[in-house]
Every structure is written in structure tokens, then in C-alpha cells.
XYZ file of N, CA, C and O in Angstrom:
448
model
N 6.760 13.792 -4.040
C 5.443 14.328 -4.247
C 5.597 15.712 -4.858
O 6.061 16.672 -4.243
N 5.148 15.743 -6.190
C 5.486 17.058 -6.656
C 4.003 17.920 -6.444
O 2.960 17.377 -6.081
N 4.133 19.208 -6.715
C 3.162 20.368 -6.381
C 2.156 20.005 -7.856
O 2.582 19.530 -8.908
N 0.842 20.365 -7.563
C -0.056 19.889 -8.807
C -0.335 21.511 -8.805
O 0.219 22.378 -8.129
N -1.459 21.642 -9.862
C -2.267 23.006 -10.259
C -3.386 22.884 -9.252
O -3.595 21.701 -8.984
N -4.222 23.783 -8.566
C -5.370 24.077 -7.975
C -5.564 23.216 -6.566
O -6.528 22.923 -5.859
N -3.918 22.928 -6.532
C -4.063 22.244 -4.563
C -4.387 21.010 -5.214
O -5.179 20.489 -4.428
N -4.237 20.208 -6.223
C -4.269 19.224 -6.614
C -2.544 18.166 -6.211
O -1.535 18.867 -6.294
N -2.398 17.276 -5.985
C -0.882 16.671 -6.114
C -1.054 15.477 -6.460
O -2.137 14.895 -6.407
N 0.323 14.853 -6.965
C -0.005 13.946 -7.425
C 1.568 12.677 -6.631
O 2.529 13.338 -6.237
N 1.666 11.666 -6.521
C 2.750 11.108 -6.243
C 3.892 10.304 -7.134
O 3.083 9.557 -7.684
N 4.587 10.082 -7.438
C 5.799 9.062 -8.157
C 5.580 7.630 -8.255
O 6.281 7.007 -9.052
N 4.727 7.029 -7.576
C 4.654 5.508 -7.809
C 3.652 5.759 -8.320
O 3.570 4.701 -8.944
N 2.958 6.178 -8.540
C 1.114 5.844 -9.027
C 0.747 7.393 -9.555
O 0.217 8.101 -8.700
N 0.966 7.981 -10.841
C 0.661 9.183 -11.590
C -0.791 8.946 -11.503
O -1.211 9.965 -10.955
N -1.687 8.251 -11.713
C -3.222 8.390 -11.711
C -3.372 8.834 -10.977
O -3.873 9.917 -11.278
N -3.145 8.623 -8.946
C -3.196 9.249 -8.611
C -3.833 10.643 -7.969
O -2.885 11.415 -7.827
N -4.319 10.889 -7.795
C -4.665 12.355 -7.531
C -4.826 12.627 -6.197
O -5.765 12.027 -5.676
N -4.066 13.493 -5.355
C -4.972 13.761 -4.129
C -5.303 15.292 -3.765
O -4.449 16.155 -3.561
N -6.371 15.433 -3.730
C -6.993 16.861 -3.372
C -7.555 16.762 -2.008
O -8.256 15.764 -1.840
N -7.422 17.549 -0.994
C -7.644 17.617 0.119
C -8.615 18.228 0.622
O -8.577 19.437 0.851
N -10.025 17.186 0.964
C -11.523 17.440 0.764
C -11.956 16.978 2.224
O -13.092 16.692 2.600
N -10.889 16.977 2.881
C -11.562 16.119 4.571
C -11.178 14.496 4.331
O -10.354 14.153 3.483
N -11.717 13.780 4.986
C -11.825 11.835 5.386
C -12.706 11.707 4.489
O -13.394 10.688 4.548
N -12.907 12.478 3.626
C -14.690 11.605 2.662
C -14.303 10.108 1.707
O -15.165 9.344 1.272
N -12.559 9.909 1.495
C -11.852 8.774 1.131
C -11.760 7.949 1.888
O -12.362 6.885 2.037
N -10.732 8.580 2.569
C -9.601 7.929 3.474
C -9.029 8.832 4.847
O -8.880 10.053 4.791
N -8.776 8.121 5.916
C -7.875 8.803 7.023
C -6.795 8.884 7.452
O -6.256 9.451 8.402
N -6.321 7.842 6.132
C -5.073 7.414 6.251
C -4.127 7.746 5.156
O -3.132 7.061 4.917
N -4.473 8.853 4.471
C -3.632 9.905 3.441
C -2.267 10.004 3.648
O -1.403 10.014 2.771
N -2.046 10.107 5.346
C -0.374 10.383 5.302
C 0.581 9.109 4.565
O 1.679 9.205 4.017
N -0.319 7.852 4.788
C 0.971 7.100 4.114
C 1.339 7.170 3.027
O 2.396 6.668 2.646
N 0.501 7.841 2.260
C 1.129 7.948 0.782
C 2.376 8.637 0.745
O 3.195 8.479 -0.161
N 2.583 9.649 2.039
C 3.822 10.167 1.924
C 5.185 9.347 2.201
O 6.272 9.465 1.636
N 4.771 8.431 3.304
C 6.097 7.216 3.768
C 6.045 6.163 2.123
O 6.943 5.435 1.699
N 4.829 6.405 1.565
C 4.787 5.405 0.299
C 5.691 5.867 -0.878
O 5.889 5.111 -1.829
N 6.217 7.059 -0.818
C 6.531 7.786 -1.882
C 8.338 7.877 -1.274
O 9.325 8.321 -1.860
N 8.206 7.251 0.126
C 9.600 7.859 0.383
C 10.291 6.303 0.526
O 11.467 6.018 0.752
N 9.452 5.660 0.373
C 9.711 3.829 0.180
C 10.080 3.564 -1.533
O 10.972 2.888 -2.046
N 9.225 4.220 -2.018
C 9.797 4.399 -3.572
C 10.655 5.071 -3.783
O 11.117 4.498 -4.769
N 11.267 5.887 -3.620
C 12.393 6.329 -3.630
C 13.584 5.443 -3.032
O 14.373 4.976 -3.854
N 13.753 5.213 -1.895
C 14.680 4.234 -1.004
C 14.767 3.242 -1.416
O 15.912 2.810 -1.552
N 13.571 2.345 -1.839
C 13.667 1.598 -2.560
C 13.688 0.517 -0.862
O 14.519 -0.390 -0.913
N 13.101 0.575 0.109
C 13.165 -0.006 1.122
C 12.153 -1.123 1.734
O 12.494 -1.746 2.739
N 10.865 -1.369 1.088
C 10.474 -2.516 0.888
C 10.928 -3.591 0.040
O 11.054 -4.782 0.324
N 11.112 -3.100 -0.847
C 11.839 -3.654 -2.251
C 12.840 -4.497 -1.263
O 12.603 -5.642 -0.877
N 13.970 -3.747 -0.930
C 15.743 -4.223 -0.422
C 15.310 -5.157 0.790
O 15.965 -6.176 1.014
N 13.996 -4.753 1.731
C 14.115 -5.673 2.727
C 13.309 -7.210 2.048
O 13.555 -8.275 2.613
N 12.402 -7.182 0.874
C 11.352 -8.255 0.388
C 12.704 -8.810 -0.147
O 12.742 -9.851 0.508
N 13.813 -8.816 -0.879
C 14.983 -9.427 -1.198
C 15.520 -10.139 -0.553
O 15.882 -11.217 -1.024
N 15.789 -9.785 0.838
C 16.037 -10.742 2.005
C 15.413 -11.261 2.783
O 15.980 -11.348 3.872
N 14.562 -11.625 2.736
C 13.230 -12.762 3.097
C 13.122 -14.015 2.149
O 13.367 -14.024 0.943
N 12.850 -14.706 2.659
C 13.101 -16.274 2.007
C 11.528 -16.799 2.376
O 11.053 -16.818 3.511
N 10.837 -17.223 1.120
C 9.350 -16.858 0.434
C 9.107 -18.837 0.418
O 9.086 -19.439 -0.656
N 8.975 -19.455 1.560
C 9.162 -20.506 1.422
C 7.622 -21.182 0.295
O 7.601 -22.314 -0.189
N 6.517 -20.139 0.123
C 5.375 -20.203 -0.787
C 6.218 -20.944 -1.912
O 7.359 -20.735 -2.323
N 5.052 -22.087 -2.342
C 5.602 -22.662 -3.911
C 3.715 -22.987 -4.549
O 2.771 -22.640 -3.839
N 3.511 -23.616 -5.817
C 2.403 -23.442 -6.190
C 1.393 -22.053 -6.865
O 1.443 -20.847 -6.621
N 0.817 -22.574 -7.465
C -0.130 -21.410 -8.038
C -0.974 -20.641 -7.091
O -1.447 -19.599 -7.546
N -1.255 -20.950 -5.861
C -2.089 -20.360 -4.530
C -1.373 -18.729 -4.340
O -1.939 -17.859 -3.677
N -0.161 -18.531 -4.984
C 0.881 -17.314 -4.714
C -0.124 -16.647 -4.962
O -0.868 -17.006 -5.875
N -0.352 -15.687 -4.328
C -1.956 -14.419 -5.011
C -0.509 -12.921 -4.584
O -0.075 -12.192 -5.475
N -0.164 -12.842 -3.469
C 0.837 -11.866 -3.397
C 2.231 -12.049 -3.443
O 2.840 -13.105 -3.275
N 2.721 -10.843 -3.704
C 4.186 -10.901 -4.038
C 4.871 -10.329 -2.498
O 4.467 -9.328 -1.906
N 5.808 -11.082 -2.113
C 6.791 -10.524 -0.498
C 6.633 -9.818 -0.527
O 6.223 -9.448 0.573
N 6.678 -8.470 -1.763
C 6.700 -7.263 -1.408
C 5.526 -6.286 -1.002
O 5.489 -5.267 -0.313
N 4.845 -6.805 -1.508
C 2.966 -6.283 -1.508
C 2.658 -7.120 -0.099
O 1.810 -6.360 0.368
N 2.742 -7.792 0.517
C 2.741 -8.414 2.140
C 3.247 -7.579 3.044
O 2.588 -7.078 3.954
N 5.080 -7.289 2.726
C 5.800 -6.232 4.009
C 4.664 -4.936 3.729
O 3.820 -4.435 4.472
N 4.989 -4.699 2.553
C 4.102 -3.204 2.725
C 3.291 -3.353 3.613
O 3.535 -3.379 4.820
N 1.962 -3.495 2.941
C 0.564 -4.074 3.869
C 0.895 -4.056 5.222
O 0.234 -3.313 5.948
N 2.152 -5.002 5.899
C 2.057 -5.217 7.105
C 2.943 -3.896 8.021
O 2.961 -3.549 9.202
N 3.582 -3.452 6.837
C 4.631 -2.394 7.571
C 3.762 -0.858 7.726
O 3.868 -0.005 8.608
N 2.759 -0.894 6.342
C 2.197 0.283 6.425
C 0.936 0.114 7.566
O 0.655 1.162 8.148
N 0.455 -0.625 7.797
C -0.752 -0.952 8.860
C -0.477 -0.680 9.906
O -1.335 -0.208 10.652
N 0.946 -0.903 10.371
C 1.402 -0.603 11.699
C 1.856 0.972 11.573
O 1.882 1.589 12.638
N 2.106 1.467 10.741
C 2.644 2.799 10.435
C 0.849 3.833 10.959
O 0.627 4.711 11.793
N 0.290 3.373 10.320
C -1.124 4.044 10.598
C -1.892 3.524 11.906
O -3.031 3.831 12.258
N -0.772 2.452 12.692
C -1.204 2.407 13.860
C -2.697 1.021 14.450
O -3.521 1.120 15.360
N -2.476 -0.034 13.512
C -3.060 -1.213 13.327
C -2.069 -2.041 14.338
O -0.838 -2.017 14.316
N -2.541 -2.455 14.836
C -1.080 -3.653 15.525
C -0.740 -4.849 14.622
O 0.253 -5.160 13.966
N -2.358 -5.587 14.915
C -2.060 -7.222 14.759
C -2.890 -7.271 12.848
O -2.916 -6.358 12.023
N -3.441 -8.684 12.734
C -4.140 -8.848 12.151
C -5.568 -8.815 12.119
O -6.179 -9.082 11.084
N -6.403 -8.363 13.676
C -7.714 -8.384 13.579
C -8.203 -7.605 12.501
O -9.056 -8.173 11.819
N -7.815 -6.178 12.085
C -7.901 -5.396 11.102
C -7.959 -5.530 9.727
O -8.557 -4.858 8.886
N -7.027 -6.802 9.597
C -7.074 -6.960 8.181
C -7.848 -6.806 7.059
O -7.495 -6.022 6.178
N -8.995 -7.537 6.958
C -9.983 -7.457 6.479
C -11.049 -6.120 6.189
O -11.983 -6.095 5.387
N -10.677 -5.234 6.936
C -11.298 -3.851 7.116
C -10.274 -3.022 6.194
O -10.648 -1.998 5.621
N -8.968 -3.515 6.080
C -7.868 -2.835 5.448
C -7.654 -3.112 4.173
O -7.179 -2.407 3.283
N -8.077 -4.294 4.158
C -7.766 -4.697 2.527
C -8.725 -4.173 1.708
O -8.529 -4.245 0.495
N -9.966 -3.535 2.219
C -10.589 -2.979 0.620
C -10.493 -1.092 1.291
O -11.094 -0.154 0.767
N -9.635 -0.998 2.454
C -9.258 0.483 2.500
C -8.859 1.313 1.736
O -7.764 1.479 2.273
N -8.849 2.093 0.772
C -8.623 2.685 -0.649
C -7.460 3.162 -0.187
O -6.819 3.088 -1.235
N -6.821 3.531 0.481
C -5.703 4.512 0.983
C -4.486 3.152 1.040
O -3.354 3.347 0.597
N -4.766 2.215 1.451
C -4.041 1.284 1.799
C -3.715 -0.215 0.370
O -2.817 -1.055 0.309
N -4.954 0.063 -0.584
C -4.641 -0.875 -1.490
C -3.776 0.168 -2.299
O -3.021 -0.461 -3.040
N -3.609 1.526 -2.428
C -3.011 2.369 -3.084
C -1.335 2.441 -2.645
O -0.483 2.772 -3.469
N -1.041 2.121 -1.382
C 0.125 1.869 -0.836
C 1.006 0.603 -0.857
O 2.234 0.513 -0.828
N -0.118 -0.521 -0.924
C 0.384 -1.731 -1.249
C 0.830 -2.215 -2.391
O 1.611 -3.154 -2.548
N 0.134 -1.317 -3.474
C 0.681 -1.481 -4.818
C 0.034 -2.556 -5.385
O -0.715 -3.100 -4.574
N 0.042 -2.995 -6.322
C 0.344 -4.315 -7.420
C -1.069 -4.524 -7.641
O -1.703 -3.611 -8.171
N -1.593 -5.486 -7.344
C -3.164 -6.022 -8.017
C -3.942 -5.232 -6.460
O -4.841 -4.408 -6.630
N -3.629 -5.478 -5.488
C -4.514 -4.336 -4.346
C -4.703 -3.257 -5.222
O -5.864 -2.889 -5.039
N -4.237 -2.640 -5.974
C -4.612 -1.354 -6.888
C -6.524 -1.722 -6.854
O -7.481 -1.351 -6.174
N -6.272 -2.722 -8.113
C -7.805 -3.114 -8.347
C -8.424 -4.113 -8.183
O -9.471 -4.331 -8.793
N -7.791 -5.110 -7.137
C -8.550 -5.900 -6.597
C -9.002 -5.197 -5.239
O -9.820 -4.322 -4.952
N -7.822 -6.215 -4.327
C -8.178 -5.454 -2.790
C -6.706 -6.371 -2.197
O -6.298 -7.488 -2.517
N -6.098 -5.235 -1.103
C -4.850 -6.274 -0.185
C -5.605 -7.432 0.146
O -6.817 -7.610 0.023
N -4.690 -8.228 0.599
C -4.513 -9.256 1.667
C -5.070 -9.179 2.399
O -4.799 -8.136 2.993
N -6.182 -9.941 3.054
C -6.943 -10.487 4.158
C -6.510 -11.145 5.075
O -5.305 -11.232 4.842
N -6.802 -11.846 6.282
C -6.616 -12.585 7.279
C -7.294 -13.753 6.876
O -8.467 -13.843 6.513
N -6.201 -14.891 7.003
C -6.755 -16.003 6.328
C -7.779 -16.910 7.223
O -8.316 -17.902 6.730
């Protein structure tokens, strides 16, 4: 996370980006962008979605292993347990921003 101009910053996976620090009027869940930025670096969703075996076949695939661990690793990181949440999380702006990939501009993963 490098230093921006006017208390502005910005992060390494996602330059659009922007976070200025205005209160919860987004999100409450701002800190993960920092474990998100230190996962991009490590490269530690990535290395663990490699060793998981994706028994999914067919066009129904909507997510990638890796956009799933996130989701499920960062939810618990912000203190979600199970899946009742899901659905409240997947159009969470803080959290489709962490999950990466089409959550950008669709929305995460739901509870099926």
C-alpha cells in the first residue's frame, strides 16, 4: 500500500482503487484490503487455490478456486463464521474488492 497525495492511498492489486478515510459511509470492513494486499504479494491464496482439487466440470463454473478461498478466508478474517452471511457479503463493496475477478463488477458468491 503505497502513500497517495491528500490522505488519499491507493493498493497493488486494484490501482482504481482509491481509499480515503471518510468514516463506514462504504464499508467497515476496510482493514482487509490490507491482508488483501499482503495476499498479493505472498501470493497465498493463489499457492493454497493450486492445491485444491476443483472437482466442478461444465459451464455452471461462475467462480474461480481462487475467488471462493478468498471470499471464504476473508469473511472469517472480518469475523463472519459460517455461510448465513453470505448473501449480505456478496454485494459488500469492501469484500467484492477483496475477492477480486468478476465480484469487482458483478457481486461474490452467494449461498446456494
Amino acid at each position: 500500500m503505497g502513500d497517495g497525495q491528500n490522505g488519499v492511498l491507493r493498493v497493488g492489486f486494484e490501482p482504481r482503487l482509491r481509499l480515503a478515510f471518510r468514516g463506514a459511509k462504504i464499508g467497515s470492513d476496510a482493514g482487509l484490503l490490507v491482508y488483501r494486499e499482503l495476499d498479493e504479494a505472498m501470493r497465498l491464496t493463489e499457492s493454497a487455490a493450486d492445491e485444491l482439487f476443483d472437482s466442478r466440470i461444465g459451464r455452471n463454473i461462475y467462480r474461480s478456486t481462487v475467488a471462493l478461498l478468498r471470499q471464504s478466508v476473508y469473511s472469517r478474517l472480518a469475523g463472519y463464521e459460517d455461510v448465513n452471511d453470505a448473501h449480505r457479503l456478496s454485494i459488500d463493496p469492501v469484500i467484492r474488492q477483496v475477492v477480486g475477478g468478476r465480484a469487482r463488477t458483478k457481486q461474490a458468491a452467494s449461498a446456494s
